[in-house]
mmCIF file with all atom_site columns, C-alpha atoms in Angstrom:
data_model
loop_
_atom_site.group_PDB
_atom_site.id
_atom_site.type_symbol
_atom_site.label_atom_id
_atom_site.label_alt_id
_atom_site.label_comp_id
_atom_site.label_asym_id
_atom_site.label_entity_id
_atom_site.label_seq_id
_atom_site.pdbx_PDB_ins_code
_atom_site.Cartn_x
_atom_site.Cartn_y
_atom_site.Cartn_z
_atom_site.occupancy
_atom_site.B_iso_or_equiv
_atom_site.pdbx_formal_charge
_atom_site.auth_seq_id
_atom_site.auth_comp_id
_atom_site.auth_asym_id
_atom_site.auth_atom_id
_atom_site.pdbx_PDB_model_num
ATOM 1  C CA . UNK A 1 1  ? -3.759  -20.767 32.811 1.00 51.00 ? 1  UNK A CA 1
ATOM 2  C CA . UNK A 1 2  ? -5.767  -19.938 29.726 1.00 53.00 ? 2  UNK A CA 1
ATOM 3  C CA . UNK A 1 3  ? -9.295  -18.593 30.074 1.00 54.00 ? 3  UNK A CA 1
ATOM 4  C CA . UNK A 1 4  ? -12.081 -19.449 27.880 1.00 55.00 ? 4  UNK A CA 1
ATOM 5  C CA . UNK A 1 5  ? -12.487 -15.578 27.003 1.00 54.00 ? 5  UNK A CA 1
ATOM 6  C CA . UNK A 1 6  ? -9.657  -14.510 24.890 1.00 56.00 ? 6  UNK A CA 1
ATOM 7  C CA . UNK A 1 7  ? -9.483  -10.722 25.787 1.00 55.00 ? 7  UNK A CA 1
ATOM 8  C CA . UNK A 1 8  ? -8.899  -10.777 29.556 1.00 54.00 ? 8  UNK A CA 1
ATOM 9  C CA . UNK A 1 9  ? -11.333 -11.809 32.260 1.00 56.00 ? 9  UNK A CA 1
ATOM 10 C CA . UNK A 1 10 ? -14.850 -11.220 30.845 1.00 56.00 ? 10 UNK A CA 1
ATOM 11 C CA . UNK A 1 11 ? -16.620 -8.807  28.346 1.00 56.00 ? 11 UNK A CA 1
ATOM 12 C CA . UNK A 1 12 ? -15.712 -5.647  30.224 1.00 54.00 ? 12 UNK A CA 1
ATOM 13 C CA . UNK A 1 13 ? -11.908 -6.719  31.444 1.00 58.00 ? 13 UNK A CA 1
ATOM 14 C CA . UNK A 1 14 ? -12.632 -7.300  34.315 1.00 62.00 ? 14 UNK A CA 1
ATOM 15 C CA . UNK A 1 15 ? -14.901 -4.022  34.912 1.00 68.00 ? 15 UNK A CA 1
ATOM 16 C CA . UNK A 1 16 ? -18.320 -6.126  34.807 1.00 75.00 ? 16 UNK A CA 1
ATOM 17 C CA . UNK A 1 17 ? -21.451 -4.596  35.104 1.00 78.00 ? 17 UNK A CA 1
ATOM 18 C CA . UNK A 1 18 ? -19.908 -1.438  36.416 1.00 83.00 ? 18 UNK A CA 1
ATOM 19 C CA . UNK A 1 19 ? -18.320 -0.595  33.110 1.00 80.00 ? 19 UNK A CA 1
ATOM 20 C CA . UNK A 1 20 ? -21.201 -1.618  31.111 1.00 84.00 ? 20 UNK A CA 1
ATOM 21 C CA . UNK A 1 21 ? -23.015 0.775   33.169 1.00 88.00 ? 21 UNK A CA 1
ATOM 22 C CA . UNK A 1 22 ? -20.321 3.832   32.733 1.00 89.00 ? 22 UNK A CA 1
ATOM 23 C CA . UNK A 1 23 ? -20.390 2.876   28.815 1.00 90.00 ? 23 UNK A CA 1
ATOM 24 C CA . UNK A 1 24 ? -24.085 3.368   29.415 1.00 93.00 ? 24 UNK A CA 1
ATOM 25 C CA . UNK A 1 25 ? -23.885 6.833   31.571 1.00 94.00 ? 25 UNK A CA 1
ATOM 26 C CA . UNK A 1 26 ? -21.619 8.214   28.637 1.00 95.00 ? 26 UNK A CA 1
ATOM 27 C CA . UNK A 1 27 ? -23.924 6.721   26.147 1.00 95.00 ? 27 UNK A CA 1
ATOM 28 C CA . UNK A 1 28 ? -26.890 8.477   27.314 1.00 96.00 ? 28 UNK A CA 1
ATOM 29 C CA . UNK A 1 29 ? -24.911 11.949  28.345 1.00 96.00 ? 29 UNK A CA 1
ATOM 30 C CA . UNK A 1 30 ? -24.018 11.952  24.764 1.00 96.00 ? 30 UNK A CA 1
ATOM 31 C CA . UNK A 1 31 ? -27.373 11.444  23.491 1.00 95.00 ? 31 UNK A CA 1
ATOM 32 C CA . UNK A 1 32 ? -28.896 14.011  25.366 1.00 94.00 ? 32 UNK A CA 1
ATOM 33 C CA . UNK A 1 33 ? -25.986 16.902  24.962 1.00 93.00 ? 33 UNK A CA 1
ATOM 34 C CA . UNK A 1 34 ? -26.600 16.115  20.758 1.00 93.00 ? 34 UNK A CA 1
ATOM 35 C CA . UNK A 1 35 ? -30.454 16.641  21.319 1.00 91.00 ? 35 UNK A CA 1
ATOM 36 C CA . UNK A 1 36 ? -30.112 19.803  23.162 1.00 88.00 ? 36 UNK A CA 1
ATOM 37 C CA . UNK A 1 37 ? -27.773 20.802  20.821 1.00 85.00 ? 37 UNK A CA 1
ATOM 38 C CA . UNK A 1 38 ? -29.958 20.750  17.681 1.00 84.00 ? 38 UNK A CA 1
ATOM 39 C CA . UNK A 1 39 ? -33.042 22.171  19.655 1.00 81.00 ? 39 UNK A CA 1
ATOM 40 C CA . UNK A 1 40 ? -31.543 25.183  20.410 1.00 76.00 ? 40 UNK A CA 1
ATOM 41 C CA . UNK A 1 41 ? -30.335 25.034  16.588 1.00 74.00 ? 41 UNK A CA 1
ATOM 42 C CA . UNK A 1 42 ? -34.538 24.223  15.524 1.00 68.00 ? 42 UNK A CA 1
ATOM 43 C CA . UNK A 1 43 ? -35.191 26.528  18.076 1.00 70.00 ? 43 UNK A CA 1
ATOM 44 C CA . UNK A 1 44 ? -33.331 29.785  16.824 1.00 71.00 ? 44 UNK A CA 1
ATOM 45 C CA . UNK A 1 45 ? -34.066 28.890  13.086 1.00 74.00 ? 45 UNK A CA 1
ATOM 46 C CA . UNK A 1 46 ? -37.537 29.075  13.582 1.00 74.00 ? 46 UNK A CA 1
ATOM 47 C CA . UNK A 1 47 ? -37.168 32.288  15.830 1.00 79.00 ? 47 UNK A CA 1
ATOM 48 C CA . UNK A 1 48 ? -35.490 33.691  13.024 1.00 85.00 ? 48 UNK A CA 1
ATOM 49 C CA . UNK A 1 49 ? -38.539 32.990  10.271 1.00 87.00 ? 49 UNK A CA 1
ATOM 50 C CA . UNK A 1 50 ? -40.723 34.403  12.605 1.00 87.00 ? 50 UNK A CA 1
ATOM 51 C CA . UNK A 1 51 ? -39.016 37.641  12.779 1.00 89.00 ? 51 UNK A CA 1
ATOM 52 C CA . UNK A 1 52 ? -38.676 37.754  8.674  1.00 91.00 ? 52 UNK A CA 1
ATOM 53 C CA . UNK A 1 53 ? -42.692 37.183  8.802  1.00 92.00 ? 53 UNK A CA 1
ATOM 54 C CA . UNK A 1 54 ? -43.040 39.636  11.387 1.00 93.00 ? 54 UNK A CA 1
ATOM 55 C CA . UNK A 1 55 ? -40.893 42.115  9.381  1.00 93.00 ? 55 UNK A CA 1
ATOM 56 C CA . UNK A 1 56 ? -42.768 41.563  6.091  1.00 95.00 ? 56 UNK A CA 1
ATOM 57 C CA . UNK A 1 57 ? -45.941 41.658  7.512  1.00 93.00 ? 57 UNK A CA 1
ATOM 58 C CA . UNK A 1 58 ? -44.797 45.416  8.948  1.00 93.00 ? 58 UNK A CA 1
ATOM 59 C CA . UNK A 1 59 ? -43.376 46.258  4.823  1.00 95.00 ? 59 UNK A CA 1
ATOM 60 C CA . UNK A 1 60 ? -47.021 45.248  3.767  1.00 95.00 ? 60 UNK A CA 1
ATOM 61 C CA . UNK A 1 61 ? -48.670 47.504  6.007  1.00 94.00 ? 61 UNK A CA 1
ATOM 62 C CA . UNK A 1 62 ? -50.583 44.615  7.676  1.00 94.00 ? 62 UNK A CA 1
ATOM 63 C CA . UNK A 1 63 ? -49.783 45.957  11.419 1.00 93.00 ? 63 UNK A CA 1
ATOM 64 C CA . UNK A 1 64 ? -48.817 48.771  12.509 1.00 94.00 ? 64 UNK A CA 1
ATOM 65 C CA . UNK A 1 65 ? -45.363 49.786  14.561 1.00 95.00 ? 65 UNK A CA 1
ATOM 66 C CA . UNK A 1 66 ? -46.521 49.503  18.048 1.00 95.00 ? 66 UNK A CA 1
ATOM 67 C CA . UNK A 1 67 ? -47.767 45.899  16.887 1.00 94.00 ? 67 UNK A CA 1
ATOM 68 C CA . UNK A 1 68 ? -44.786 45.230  15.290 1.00 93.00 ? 68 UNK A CA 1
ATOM 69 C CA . UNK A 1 69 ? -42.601 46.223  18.432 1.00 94.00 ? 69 UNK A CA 1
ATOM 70 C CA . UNK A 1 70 ? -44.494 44.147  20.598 1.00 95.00 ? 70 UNK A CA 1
ATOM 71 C CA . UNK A 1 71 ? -44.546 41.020  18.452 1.00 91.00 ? 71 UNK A CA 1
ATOM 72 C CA . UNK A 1 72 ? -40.544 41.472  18.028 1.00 91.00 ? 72 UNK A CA 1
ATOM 73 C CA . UNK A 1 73 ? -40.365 41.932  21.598 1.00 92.00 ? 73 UNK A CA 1
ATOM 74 C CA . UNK A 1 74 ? -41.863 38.747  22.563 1.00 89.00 ? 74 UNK A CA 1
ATOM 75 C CA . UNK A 1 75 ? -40.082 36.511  20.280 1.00 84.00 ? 75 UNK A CA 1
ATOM 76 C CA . UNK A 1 76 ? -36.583 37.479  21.643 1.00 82.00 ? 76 UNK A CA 1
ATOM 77 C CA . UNK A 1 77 ? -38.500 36.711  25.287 1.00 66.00 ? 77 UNK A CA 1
#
Protein backbone atom coordinates (compact mmCIF):
# COMPACT_ATOMS: atom_id res chain seq x y z
CA UNK A 1 0.00 0.00 0.00
CA UNK A 2 1.55 3.35 -0.80
CA UNK A 3 0.91 6.32 1.47
CA UNK A 4 0.43 9.75 0.33
CA UNK A 5 3.55 10.85 2.56
CA UNK A 6 6.65 9.56 1.02
CA UNK A 7 8.94 9.26 4.15
CA UNK A 8 7.00 6.86 6.39
CA UNK A 9 3.75 7.51 8.21
CA UNK A 10 3.57 11.30 8.81
CA UNK A 11 6.02 14.27 9.41
CA UNK A 12 7.60 12.80 12.52
CA UNK A 13 7.65 8.82 11.37
CA UNK A 14 5.31 7.96 13.07
CA UNK A 15 6.43 9.87 16.44
CA UNK A 16 3.61 12.70 16.00
CA UNK A 17 3.30 15.36 18.24
CA UNK A 18 5.45 13.63 20.78
CA UNK A 19 8.56 13.99 18.71
CA UNK A 20 7.81 17.39 17.61
CA UNK A 21 7.65 18.11 21.18
CA UNK A 22 11.17 16.26 22.14
CA UNK A 23 12.68 18.21 18.95
CA UNK A 24 11.22 21.13 20.85
CA UNK A 25 12.57 20.15 24.58
CA UNK A 26 16.13 19.79 22.90
CA UNK A 27 15.55 22.90 20.98
CA UNK A 28 14.97 25.01 23.89
CA UNK A 29 17.68 23.06 26.33
CA UNK A 30 20.07 24.10 23.71
CA UNK A 31 19.09 27.59 23.60
CA UNK A 32 19.26 28.16 27.07
CA UNK A 33 22.74 26.09 27.87
CA UNK A 34 24.31 28.67 24.79
CA UNK A 35 22.83 31.74 26.74
CA UNK A 36 24.20 30.78 30.01
CA UNK A 37 27.18 30.02 28.43
CA UNK A 38 28.06 33.48 27.04
CA UNK A 39 26.73 35.25 30.28
CA UNK A 40 29.07 33.82 32.37
CA UNK A 41 31.61 34.69 29.39
CA UNK A 42 29.96 38.78 29.48
CA UNK A 43 29.91 38.24 32.93
CA UNK A 44 33.71 37.53 33.77
CA UNK A 45 34.89 39.98 30.95
CA UNK A 46 33.36 42.73 32.50
CA UNK A 47 34.55 41.54 36.06
CA UNK A 48 37.82 41.62 34.67
CA UNK A 49 37.66 45.57 33.36
CA UNK A 50 36.48 46.39 36.54
CA UNK A 51 39.40 45.09 38.35
CA UNK A 52 41.94 46.87 35.64
CA UNK A 53 39.86 50.22 36.60
CA UNK A 54 40.02 49.41 40.09
CA UNK A 55 43.80 48.77 39.81
CA UNK A 56 44.52 52.00 37.88
CA UNK A 57 42.52 54.02 39.88
CA UNK A 58 44.87 52.61 43.04
CA UNK A 59 48.38 53.53 40.48
CA UNK A 60 46.80 57.12 40.25
CA UNK A 61 46.50 57.59 43.79
CA UNK A 62 42.71 58.17 43.49
CA UNK A 63 41.87 55.70 46.60
CA UNK A 64 43.67 54.55 48.94
CA UNK A 65 44.61 50.63 49.89
CA UNK A 66 41.97 49.84 52.33
CA UNK A 67 39.53 51.21 49.49
CA UNK A 68 41.14 49.40 47.04
CA UNK A 69 40.95 46.02 49.08
CA UNK A 70 37.47 46.39 49.66
CA UNK A 71 36.41 47.26 46.13
CA UNK A 72 38.57 44.07 44.89
CA UNK A 73 36.95 42.16 47.48
CA UNK A 74 33.51 42.70 46.39
CA UNK A 75 33.91 42.14 42.80
CA UNK A 76 35.22 38.52 43.24
CA UNK A 77 31.84 38.28 45.70
Amino acid sequence: MMHWWPYGYGMMGGWGWLGMLIQLAILVLLVYLLARAFSRLASSEGRDRALEILRERYARGEIDKETFERMKHELNG
